[in-house]
Coordinates of N, CA and C in Angstrom, one line a residue:
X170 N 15.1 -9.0 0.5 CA 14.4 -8.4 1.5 C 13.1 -9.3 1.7
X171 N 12.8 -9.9 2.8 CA 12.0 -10.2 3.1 C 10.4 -9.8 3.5
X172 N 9.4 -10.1 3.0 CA 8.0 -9.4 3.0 C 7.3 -9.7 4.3
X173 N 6.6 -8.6 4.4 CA 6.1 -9.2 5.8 C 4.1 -8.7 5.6
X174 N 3.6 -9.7 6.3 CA 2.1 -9.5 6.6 C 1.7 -9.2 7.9
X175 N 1.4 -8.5 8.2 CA 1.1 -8.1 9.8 C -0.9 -8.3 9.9
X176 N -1.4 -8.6 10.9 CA -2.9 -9.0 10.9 C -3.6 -7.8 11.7
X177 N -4.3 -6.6 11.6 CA -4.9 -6.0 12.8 C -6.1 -5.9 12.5
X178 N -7.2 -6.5 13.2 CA -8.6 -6.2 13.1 C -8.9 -7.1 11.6
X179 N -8.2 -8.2 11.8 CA -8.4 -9.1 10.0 C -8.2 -8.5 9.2
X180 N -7.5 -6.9 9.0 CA -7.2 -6.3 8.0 C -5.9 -6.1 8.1
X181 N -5.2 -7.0 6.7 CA -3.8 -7.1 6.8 C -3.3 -5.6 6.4
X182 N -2.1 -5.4 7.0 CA -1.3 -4.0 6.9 C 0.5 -4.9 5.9
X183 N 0.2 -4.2 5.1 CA 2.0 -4.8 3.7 C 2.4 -3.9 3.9
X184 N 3.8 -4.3 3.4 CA 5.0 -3.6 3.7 C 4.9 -2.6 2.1
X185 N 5.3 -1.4 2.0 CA 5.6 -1.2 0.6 C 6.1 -1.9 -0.6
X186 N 6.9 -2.8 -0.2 CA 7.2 -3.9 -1.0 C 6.2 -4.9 -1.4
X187 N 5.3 -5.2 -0.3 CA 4.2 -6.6 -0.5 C 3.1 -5.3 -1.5
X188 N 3.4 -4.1 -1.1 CA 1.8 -3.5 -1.6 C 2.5 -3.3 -3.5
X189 N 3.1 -3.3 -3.5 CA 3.7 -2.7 -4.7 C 3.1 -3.8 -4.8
X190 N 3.7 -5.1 -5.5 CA 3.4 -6.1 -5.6 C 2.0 -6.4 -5.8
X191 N 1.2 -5.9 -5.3 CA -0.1 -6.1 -5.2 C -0.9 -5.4 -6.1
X192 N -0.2 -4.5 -6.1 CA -0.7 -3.1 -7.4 C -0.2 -3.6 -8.6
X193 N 0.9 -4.3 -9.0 CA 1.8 -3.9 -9.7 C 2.6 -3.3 -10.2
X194 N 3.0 -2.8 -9.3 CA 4.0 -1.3 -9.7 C 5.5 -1.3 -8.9
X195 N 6.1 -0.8 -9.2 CA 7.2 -1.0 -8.6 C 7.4 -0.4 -7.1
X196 N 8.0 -0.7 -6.0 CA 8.2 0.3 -5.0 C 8.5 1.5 -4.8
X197 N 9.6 2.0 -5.6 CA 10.0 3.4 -5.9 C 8.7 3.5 -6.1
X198 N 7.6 3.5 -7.3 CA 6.6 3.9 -7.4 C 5.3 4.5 -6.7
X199 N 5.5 3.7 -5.6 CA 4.7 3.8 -4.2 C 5.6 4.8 -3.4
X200 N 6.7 5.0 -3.3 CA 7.4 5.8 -2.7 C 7.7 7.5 -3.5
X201 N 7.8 7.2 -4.7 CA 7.5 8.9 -5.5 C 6.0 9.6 -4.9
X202 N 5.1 8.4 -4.9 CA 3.7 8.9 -4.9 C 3.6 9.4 -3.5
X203 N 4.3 8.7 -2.5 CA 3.5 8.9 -0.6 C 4.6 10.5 -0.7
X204 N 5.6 10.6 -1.4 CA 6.4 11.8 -1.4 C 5.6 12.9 -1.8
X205 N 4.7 12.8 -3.3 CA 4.2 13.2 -3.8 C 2.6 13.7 -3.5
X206 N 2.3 13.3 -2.5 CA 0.8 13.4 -1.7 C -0.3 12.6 -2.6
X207 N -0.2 11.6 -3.5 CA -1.2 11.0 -4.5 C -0.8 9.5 -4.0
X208 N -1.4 8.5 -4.6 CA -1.7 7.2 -4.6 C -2.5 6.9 -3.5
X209 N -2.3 5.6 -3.0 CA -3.3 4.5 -2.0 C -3.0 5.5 -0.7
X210 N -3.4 5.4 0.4 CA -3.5 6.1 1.8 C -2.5 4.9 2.4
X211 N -1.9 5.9 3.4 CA -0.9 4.5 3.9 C -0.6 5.2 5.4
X212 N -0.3 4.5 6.1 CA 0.0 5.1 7.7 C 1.8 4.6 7.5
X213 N 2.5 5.5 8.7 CA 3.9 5.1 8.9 C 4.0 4.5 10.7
X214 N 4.5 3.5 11.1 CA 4.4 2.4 11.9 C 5.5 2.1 12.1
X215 N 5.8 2.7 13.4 CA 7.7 2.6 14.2 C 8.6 2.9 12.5
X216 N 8.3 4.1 12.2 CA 8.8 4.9 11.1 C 8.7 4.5 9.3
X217 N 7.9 3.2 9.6 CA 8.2 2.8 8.2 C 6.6 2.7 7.5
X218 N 6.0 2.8 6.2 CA 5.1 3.0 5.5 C 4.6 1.5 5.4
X219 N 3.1 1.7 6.5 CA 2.5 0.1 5.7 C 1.0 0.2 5.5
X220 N 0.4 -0.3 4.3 CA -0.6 0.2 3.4 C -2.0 -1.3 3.9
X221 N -2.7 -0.9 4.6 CA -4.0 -1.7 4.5 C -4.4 -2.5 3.3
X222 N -5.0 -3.5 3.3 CA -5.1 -4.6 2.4 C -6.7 -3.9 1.6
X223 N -7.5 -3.5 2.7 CA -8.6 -2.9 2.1 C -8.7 -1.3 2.0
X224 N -7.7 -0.7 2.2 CA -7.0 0.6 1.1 C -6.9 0.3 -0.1
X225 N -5.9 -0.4 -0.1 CA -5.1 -0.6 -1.4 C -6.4 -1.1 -2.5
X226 N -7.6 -2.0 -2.1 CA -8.7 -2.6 -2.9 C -9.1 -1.0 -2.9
X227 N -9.9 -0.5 -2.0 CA -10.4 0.9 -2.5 C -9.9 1.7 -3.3
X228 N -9.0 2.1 -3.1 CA -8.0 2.7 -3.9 C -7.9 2.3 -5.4
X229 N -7.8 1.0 -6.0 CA -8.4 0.6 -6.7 C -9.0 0.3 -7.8
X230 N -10.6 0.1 -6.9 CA -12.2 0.6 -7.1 C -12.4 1.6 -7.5
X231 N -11.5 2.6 -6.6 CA -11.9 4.0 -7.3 C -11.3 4.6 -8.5
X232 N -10.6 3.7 -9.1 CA -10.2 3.8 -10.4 C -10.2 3.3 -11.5
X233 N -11.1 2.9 -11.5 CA -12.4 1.7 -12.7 C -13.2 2.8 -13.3
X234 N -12.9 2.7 -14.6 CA -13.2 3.4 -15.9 C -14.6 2.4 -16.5
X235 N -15.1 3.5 -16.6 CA -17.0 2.8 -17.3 C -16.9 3.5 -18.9

């Protein structure tokens, strides 16, 4: 499957596949969670889930342990 980068407003939008990847986590993973109402925030776009580049960073940030 091929990954894709889309550009809107200089804030790239990834495919669940590119964002997994980015997290580290597997896709199913990202897909239990958007099921599950928890993880990164993500919009769905001509039906399919794609997650902001500066979501996914916030997302995170907000999970850094002091």
């Amino acid at each position: 499957m091929q990954s894709e980068l889309v550009m809107i407003n200089d804030d790239p939008w990834l495919t669940r596949e590119s964002a997994a990847k980015y997290l580290g986590l597997e896709k199913k993973t990202l897909a239990n969670w958007a099921c599950s109402g928890v993880g990164p925030r993500f919009a769905r776009v001509g039906g399919r889930p794609r997650y902001r580049l500066s979501d996914l960073e916030a997302w995170v940030e907000a999970r850094y342990v002091s």
